[in-house]
Coordinates of C-alpha atoms and ligand atoms in Angstrom, one line a residue:
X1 CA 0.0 0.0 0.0
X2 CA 1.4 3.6 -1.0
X3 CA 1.7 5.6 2.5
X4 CA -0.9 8.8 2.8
X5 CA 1.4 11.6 2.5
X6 CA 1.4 15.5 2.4
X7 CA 2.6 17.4 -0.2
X8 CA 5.8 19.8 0.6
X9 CA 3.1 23.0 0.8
X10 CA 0.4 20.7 2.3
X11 CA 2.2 20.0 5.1
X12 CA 3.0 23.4 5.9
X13 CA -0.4 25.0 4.9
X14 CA -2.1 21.9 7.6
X15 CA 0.7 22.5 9.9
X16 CA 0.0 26.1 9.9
X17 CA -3.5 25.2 9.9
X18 CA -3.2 23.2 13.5
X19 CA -1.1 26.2 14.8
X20 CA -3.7 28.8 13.8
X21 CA -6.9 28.5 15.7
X22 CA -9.0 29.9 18.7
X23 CA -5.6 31.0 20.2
X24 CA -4.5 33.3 17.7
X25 CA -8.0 35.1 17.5
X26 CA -8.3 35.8 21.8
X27 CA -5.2 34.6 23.6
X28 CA -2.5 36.2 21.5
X29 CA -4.2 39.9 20.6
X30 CA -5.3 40.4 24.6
X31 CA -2.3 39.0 25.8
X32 CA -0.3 41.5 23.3
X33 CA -2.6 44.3 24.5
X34 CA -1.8 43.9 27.8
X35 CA 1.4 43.3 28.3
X36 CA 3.3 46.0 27.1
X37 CA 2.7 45.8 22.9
X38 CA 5.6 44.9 20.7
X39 CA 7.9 44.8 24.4
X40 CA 5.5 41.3 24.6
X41 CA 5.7 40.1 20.8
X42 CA 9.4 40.9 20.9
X43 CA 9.3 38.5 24.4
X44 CA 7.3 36.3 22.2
X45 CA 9.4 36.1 19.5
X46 CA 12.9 35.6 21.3
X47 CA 10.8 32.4 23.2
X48 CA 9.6 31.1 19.7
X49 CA 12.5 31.4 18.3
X50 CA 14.9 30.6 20.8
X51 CA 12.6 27.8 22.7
X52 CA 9.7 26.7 20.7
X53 CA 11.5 26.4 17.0
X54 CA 14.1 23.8 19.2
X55 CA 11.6 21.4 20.7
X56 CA 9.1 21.5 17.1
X57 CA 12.7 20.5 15.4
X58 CA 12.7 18.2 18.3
X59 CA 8.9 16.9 17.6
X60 CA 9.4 16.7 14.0
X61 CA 12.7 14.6 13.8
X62 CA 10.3 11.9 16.2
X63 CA 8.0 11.8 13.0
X64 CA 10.6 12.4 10.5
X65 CA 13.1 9.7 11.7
X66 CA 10.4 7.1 13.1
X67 CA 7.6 7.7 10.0
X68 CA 4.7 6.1 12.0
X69 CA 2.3 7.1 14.7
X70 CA 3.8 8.3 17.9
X71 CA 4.0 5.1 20.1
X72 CA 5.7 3.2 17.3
X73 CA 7.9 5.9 16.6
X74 CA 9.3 6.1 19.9
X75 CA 9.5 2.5 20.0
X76 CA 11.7 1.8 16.9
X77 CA 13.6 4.7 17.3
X78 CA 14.9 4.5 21.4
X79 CA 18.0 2.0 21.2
X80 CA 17.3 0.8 25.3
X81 CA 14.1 0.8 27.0
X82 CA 11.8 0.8 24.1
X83 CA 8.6 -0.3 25.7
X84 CA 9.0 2.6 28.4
X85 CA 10.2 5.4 25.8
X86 CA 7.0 4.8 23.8
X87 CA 4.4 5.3 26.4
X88 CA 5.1 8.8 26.0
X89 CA 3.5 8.8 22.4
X90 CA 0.2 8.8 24.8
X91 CA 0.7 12.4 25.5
X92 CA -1.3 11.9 22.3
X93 CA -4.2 11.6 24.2
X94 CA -3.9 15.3 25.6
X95 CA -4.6 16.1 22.1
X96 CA -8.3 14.7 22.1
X97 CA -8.9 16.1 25.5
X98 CA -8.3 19.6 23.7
X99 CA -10.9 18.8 20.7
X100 CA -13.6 17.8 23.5
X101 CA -13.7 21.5 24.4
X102 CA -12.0 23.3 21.6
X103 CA -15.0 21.7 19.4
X104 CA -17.4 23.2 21.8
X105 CA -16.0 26.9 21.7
X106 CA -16.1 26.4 17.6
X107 CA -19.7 24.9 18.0
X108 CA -20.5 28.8 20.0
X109 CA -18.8 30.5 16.9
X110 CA -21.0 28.0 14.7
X111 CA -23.9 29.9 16.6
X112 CA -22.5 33.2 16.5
X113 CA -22.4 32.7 12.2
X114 CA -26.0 32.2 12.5
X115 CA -26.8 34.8 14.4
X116 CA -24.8 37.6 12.5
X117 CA -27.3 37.0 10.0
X118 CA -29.6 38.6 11.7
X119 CA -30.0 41.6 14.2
X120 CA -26.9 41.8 16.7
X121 CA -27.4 42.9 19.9
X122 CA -26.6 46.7 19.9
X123 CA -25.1 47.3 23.9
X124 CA -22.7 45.0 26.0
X125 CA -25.1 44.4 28.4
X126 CA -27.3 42.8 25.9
X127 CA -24.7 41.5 24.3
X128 CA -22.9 39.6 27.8
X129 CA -26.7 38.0 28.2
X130 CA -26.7 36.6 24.7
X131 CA -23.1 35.0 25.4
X132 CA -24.3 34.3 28.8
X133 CA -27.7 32.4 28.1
X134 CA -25.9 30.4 25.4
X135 CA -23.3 29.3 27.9
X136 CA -25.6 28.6 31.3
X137 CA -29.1 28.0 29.5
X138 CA -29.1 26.5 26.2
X139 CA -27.9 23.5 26.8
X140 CA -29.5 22.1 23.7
X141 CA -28.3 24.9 21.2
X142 CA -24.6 24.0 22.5
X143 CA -25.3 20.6 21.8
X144 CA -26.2 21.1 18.6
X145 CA -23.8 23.4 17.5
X146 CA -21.1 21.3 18.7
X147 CA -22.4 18.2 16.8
X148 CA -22.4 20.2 13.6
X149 CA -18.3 20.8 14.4
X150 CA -18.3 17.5 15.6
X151 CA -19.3 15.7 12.4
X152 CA -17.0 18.0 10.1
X153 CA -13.8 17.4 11.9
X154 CA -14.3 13.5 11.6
X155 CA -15.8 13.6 8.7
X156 CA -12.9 15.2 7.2
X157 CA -10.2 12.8 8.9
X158 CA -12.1 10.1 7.9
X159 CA -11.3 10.9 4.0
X160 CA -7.1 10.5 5.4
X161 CA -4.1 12.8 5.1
X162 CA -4.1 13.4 1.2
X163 CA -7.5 13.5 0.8
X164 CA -9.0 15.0 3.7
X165 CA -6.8 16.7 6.3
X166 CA -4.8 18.3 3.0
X167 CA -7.6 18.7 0.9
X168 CA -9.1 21.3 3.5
X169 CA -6.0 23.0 4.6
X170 CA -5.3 23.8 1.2
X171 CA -8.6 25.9 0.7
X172 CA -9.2 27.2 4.4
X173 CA -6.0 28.5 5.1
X174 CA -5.8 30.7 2.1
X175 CA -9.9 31.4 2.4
X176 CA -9.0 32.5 6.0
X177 CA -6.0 34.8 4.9
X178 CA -8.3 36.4 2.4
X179 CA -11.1 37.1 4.8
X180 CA -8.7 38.7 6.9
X181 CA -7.1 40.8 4.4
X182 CA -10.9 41.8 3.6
X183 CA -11.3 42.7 7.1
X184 CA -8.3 44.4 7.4
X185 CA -8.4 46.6 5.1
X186 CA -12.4 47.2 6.0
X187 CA -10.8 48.3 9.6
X188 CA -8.3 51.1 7.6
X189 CA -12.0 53.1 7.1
X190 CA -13.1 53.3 10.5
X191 CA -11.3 56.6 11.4
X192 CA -8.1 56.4 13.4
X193 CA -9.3 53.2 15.4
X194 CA -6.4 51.4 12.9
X195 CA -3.7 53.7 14.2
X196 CA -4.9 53.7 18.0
X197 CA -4.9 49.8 17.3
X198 CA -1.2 49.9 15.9
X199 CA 0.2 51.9 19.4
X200 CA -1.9 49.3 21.3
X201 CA -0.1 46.8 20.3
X202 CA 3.0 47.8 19.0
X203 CA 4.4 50.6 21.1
X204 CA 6.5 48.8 23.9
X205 CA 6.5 49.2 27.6
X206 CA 9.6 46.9 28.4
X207 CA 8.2 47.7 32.2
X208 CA 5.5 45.6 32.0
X209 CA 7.6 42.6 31.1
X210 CA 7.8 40.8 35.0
X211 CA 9.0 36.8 34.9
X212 CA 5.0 36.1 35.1
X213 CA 4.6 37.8 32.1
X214 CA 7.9 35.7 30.6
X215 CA 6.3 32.3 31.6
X216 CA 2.9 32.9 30.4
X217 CA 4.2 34.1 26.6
X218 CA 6.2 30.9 26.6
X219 CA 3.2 28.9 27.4
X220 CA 1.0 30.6 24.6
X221 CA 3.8 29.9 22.5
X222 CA 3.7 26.0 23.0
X223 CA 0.1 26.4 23.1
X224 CA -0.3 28.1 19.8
X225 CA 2.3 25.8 18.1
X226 CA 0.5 22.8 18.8
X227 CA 3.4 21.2 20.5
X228 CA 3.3 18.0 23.3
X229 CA 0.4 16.4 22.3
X230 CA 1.9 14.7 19.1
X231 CA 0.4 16.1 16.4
X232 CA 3.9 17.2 14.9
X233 CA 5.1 14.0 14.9
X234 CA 2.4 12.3 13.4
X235 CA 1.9 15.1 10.7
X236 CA 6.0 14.6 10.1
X237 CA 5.7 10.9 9.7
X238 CA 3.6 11.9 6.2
X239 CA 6.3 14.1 5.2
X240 CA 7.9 13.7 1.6
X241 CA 11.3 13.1 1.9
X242 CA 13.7 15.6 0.9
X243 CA 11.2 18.7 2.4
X244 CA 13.7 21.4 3.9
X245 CA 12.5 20.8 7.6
X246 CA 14.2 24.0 9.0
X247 CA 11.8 26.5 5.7
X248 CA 8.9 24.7 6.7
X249 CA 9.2 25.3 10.3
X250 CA 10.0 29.2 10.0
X251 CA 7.1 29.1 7.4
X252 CA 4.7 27.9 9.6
X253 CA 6.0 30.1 12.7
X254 CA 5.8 32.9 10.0
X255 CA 2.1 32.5 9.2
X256 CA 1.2 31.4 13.1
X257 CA 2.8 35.2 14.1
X258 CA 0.9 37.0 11.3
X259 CA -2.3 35.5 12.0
X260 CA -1.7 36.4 15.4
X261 CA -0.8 40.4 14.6
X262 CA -3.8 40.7 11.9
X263 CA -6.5 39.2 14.1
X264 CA -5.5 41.7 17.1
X265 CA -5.1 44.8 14.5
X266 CA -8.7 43.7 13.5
X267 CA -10.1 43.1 16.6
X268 CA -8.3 46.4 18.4
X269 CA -9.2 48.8 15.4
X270 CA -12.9 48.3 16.0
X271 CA -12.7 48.7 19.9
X272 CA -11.1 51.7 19.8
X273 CA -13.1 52.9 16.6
X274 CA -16.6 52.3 18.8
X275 CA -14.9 52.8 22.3
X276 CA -15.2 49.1 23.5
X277 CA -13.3 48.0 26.4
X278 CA -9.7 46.7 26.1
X279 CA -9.4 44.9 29.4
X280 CA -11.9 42.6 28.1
X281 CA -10.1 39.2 27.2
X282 CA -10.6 36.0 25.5
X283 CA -14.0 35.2 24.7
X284 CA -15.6 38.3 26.2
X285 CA -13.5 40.1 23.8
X286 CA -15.0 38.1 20.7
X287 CA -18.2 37.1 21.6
X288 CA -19.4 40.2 23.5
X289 CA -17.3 43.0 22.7
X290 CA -17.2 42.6 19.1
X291 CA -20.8 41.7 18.0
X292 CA -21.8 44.8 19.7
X293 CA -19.3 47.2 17.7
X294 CA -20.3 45.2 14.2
X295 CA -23.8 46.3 15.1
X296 CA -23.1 49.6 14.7
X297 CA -22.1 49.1 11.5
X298 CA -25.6 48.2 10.4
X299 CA -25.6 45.7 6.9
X300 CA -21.5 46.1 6.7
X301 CA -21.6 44.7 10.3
X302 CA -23.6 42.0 9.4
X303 CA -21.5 41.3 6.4
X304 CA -18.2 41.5 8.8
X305 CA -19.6 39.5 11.5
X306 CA -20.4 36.6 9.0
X307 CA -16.7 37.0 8.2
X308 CA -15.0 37.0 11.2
X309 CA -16.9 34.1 12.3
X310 CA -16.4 32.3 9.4
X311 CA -12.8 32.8 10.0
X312 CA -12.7 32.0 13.7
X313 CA -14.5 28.5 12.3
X314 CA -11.8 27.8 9.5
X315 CA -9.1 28.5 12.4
X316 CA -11.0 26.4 14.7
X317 CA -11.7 23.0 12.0
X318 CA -7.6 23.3 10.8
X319 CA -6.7 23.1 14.1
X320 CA -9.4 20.3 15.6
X321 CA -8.7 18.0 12.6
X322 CA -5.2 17.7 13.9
X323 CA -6.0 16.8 17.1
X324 CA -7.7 13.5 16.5
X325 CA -5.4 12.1 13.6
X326 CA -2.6 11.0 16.2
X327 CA -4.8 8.7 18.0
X328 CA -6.7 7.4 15.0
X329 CA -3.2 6.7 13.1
X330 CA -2.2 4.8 16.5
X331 CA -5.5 2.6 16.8
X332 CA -4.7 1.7 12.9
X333 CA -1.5 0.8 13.4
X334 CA -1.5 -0.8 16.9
X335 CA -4.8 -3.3 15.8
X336 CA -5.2 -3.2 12.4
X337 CA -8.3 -1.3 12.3
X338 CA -9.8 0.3 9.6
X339 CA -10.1 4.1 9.7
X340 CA -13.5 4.0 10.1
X341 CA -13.5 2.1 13.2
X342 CA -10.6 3.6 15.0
X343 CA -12.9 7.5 14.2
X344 CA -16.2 5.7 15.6
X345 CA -13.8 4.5 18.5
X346 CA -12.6 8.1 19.3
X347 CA -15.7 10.3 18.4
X348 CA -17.5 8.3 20.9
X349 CA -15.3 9.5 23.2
X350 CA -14.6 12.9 22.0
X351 CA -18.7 13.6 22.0
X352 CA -19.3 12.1 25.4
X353 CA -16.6 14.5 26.8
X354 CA -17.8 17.0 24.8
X355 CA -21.8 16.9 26.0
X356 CA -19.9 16.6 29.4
X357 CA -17.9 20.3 28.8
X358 CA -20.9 21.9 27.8
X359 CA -23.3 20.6 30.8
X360 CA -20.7 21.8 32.9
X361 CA -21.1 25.5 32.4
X362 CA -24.9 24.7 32.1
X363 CA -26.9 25.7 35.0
X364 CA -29.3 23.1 36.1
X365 CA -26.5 20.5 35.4
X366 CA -23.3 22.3 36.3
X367 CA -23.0 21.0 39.8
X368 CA -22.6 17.3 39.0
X369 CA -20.1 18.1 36.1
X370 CA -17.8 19.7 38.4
X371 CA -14.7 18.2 39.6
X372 CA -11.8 19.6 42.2
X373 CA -14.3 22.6 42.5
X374 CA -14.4 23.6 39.1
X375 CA -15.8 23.2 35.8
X376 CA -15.1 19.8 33.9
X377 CA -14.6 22.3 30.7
X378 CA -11.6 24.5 32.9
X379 CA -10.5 21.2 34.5
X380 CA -9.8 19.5 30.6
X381 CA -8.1 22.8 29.5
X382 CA -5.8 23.1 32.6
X383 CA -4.7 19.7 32.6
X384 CA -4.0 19.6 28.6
X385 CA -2.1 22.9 28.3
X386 CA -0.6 23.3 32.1
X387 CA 0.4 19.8 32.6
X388 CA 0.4 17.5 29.6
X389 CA 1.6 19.5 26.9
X390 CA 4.5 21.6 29.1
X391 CA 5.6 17.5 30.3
X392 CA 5.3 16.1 27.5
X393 CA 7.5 19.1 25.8
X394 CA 10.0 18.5 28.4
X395 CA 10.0 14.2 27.7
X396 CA 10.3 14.8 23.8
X397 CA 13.0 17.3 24.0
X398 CA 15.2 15.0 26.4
X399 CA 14.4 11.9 23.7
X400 CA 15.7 13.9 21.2
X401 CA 18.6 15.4 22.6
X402 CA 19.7 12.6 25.0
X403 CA 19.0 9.3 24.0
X404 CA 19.0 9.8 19.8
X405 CA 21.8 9.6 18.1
X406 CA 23.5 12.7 17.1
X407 CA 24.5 11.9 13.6
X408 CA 20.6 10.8 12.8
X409 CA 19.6 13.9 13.6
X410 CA 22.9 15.6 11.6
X411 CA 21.7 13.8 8.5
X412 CA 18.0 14.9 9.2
X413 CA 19.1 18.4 9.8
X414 CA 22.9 20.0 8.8
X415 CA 21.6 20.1 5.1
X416 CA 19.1 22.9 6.1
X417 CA 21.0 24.5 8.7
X418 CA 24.9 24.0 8.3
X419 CA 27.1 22.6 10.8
X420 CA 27.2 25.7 13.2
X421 CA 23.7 26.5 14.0
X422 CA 22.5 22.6 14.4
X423 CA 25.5 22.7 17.5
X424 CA 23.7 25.5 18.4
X425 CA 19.6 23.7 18.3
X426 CA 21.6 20.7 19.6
X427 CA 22.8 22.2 22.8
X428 CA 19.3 24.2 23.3
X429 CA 17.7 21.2 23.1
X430 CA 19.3 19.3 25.7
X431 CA 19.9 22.5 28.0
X432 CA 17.7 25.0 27.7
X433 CA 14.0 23.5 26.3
X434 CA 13.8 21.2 29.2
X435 CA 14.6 23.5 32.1
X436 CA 13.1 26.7 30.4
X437 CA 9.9 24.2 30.4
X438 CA 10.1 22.7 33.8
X439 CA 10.1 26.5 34.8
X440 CA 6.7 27.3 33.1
X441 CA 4.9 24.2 34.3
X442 CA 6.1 24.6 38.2
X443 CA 4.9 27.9 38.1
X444 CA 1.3 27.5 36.1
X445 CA 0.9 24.6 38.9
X446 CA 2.1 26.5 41.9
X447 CA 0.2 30.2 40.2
Ligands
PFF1 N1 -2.6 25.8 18.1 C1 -4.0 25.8 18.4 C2 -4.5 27.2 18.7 O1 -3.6 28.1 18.8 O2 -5.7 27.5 18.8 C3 -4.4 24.9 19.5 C4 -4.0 23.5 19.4 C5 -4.1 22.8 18.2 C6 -3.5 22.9 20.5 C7 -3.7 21.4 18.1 C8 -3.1 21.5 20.4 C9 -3.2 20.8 19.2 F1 -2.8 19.6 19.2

């Protein structure tokens, strides 16, 4: 059988589209906001560059040099201690934690297309109780929602790599591109919110940058890459041979950072056009903030609306499809199942965790869904980015750097970054990821 694989740009465009998603649209412009402009993107950038581009070379040699599914990678490619080595390709399973809940915030922007065709609700107050009764009351509207996200995501990894997680990339990521460059330049008319937007986030106040601030941009960085729950690996392992790993990884960094800048340009020009409130952050920002200024805008607002949404949902499906193709490709390989069975295996699981999330923030059922006092939603999301992802970051890193050999990973990388610089990744791999990363997750556990 001829492996599923990517094309060179199809696995940067889906790589790029797993890296793109809810995070770029609310984590990345507030956090930018407020923490001191272009003083936190130039934070940002040192840490992606410095610490996150060394463990995804780290991730993607896993893939690259074991060219199966996480577990088995691990397995054939640790020399001692196989069986132990590839239990971390389970961190996997972090990764379909994330699409219970991540599917449920795309199933509220699913919600939020259909209502920007109609009347949007003209003052935050009325606003906050739309995004409010969706979230405590309507149960059944999230469910719904959700269901729709629900069967495109595994519709579309059911049709494989080529033909299904490519296929979409290759139109979405470009479709959400254009409907941000339509946005943007919509934003230039509405009088100087663009420029009051541009000292928002760009002039820098290096005084706001504290070591809280230093730990929280790494995290977003790990976050937004889509690193430690094996989706680079398993995305790598379908990579054409002869792709210049080093390109591909600045390229999707590249497009991750300027999806990042655009959405907050967009989102900031219209609060300070229509005097919204910049405190506001993540989905208060989108959900409440924003629908009220794109009222004002009366049939253009309606037309935005339907494009930002739309947007938000092409961010959102790039980056969910990624997060259940490690686990399917394990079942396949691990017991010979067919694709179908190993999706009905984890969409059963993936929709009972979801329908758990949403009855969690629902009122009449939110008390039994809680667990360790809080939501089952916020408990999912803290354990998959503060603990699984930072660990599992820390595990791959040490693999890479300790216990591969050095010339495998010479062969895989000098051609695309010369002798000098892969002494340099080499050392920051074994040095600096795993401490800079033991730093983050001690401190989001002890916050
Ligand atoms: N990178 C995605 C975002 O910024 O929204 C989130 C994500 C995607 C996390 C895929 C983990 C993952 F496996």
């Amino acid at each position: 059988m001829i492996k599923d694989q990517f094309s060179k740009i199809g696995f940067v465009l889906a790589m790029a589209g797993s890296a793109v998603g809810l995070g770029n649209a609310w984590k990345f412009p507030t956090m930018v906001g407020n923490n001191g402009g272009s003083a936190f993107i130039v934070l940002y950038l040192a840490l992606t560059f410095g610490i996150a581009f060394v463990a995804f070379l780290a991730e993607l040699s896993i893939g690259k040099l074991g060219e199966t599914d996480p577990v088995h990678s691990l397995y054939k490619l640790a020399p001692k201690y196989k069986k132990q080595w590839s239990m971390a390709g389970f961190f996997m399973i972090g990764a379909v934690l994330i699409a219970s809940f991540y599917m449920v915030v795309i199933g509220w922007i699913v919600k939020y297309i259909y209502l920007s065709f109609g009347s949007l609700p003209t003052d935050t107050a009325q606003s906050r109780a739309m995004f409010e009764s969706l979230l405590f009351n309507e149960a059944i509207n999230s469910i719904i929602c959700f269901s729709i996200v629900f069967s495109i995501v595994f519709f579309v990894v059911s049709k494989g790599i080529k033909s299904g997680i490519e296929r979409l990339n290759v139109w979405m990521m470009p479709s959400l591109f254009i409907l941000l460059i339509i946005m943007f330049c919509y934003s230039l008319s509405v009088g100087d919110g663009l420029l009051k937007a541009v000292s928002f986030l760009f002039v820098p106040d290096f005084s706001k940058i504290t070591p809280e601030i230093v730990l929280q941009a790494l995290g977003l960085a790990f976050f937004s890459l889509s690193m430690g729950v094996c989706v680079i690996p398993t995305y790598a392992a379908s990579l054409p041979d002869g792709t210049n790993l080093v390109k591909s990884t600045l390229s999707i960094i590249f497009i991750n950072i300027i999806v990042g800048i655009m959405m907050g340009l967009v989102v900031f020009t219209f609060v300070f056009a229509y005097n919204g409130d910049t405190t506001q952050g993540g989905p208060g920002l989108i959900f409440v903030s924003l629908t009220t200024l794109f009222a004002k805008l009366g049939l253009a607002g309606n037309f935005l609306a339907v494009a930002f949404f739309v947007s938000l949902l092409f961010a959102g499906v790039t980056s969910a499809v990624s997060m259940i193709e490690p686990f399917a490709y394990y079942l396949i390989n691990k017991f010979n199942f067919t694709r179908k069975k190993a999706l009905i295996l984890i969409a059963s699981f993936v929709y009972v965790l979801g329908i758990f999330c949403i009855l969690s923030y629902c009122k009449p059922t939110s008390e039994v869904f809680m667990l360790f006092d809080k939501p089952f939603f916020d408990v999912l999301d803290y354990l998959t980015s503060n603990i699984i992802m930072p660990l599992a970051a820390i595990v791959f890193s040490i693999f890479v750097g300790f216990v591969l050999k050095k010339d495998g990973l010479g062969y895989l990388f000098v051609p695309f970054m010369g002798k000098a610089l892969f002494e340099i990744w080499y050392f920051a791999l074994r040095f600096i990821v795993p401490v800079a990363v033991f730093a983050i997750m001690l401190y989001q556990i002890l916050k």
